[in-house]
Amino acid sequence: MTVMSTSENTTTAIVHEAINEEYEYIQYNKQLRLIRSVKDDMYQMQSILTACFAPDTKLPKDWFRNQSTIKLLSEAQRDILFSENSEEQRVGKKPQSPKLYENSEEQRVGKKPQSPKLYENSEEQRVGKKPQSPKLYENREKLPNGLRGYYVHRLLVNAVAMWASPRYAWHVYRLLDEIHRQEREELENKLEAKDKSIQKRIPRSVPKGKEKNYKYMIYTEEMENEEDKDMVMLHLVRRNNKSFYDLAKIYKSDRNWFYRENLPISMTPNEDVKQIVQDT
């Protein structure tokens, strides 16, 4: 576990403490400890309210009745619908209306829901149903005490924190920003390590000074069949300097041929070949 200083209400590190295989605590300072669902990166609303010193009169369900929340979720729904339609049009699929939640009881009795859904119960997750769209929030009623309750998408955490307490919401912002900073740093380190691995392999695959030691020859061959007499077959030969002498006989023949040299060994794309033929 990461060690952190708790002498003040600030910290230099984030502590991830596993609750079980699917949930964890994220500790940022003495007060700010959120409960996170590892599998889908959703956060428990009650832990956000507690971290923000929200009064007992503020309950998670009250947030959904707020006019600002209604407008926020409406815009999120439109954004999800737009994103899904764009993706389905790209892959040629027929767009479907997104579900922001689904009642598991209707799943069990096989009834078709009659109205738009705004959350999805976790029963669907257990029976293996693949969600049609990202859940913005979910009421997980069947979890143990301390874990049950509403969970919100990570993009809604700041909105819940601001509703709970504008003062302490700042520390929630810093927590999420630090998480994203660490994720970016981890990704950058992976990319840097991958780049170093590639750089180490380059000397073995392309000797120094031989980077552009490749040659292309494209020559034509007349078709023997009568029905193909108006066509020719193109042969592409790629050789390095040492073995290219094998094609010397092509130079001395009457065949039409195209030749290019000083091409990079590591990059001989077919698009270059097409361009050579077009330009000749």
mmCIF file with all atom_site columns, C-alpha atoms in Angstrom, residues 46-54:
data_model
loop_
_atom_site.group_PDB
_atom_site.id
_atom_site.type_symbol
_atom_site.label_atom_id
_atom_site.label_alt_id
_atom_site.label_comp_id
_atom_site.label_asym_id
_atom_site.label_entity_id
_atom_site.label_seq_id
_atom_site.pdbx_PDB_ins_code
_atom_site.Cartn_x
_atom_site.Cartn_y
_atom_site.Cartn_z
_atom_site.occupancy
_atom_site.B_iso_or_equiv
_atom_site.pdbx_formal_charge
_atom_site.auth_seq_id
_atom_site.auth_comp_id
_atom_site.auth_asym_id
_atom_site.auth_atom_id
_atom_site.pdbx_PDB_model_num
ATOM 1 C CA . GLN A 1 46 ? -22.729 8.240  -0.076 1.00 0.00 ? 46 GLN A CA 1
ATOM 2 C CA . SER A 1 47 ? -18.939 8.158  0.196  1.00 0.00 ? 47 SER A CA 1
ATOM 3 C CA . ILE A 1 48 ? -18.804 11.405 -1.816 1.00 0.00 ? 48 ILE A CA 1
ATOM 4 C CA . LEU A 1 49 ? -21.324 13.062 0.514  1.00 0.00 ? 49 LEU A CA 1
ATOM 5 C CA . THR A 1 50 ? -19.412 11.879 3.577  1.00 0.00 ? 50 THR A CA 1
ATOM 6 C CA . ALA A 1 51 ? -16.109 13.159 2.200  1.00 0.00 ? 51 ALA A CA 1
ATOM 7 C CA . CYS A 1 52 ? -17.711 16.562 1.568  1.00 0.00 ? 52 CYS A CA 1
ATOM 8 C CA . PHE A 1 53 ? -19.217 16.821 5.082  1.00 0.00 ? 53 PHE A CA 1
ATOM 9 C CA . ALA A 1 54 ? -22.693 16.963 3.587  1.00 0.00 ? 54 ALA A CA 1
#
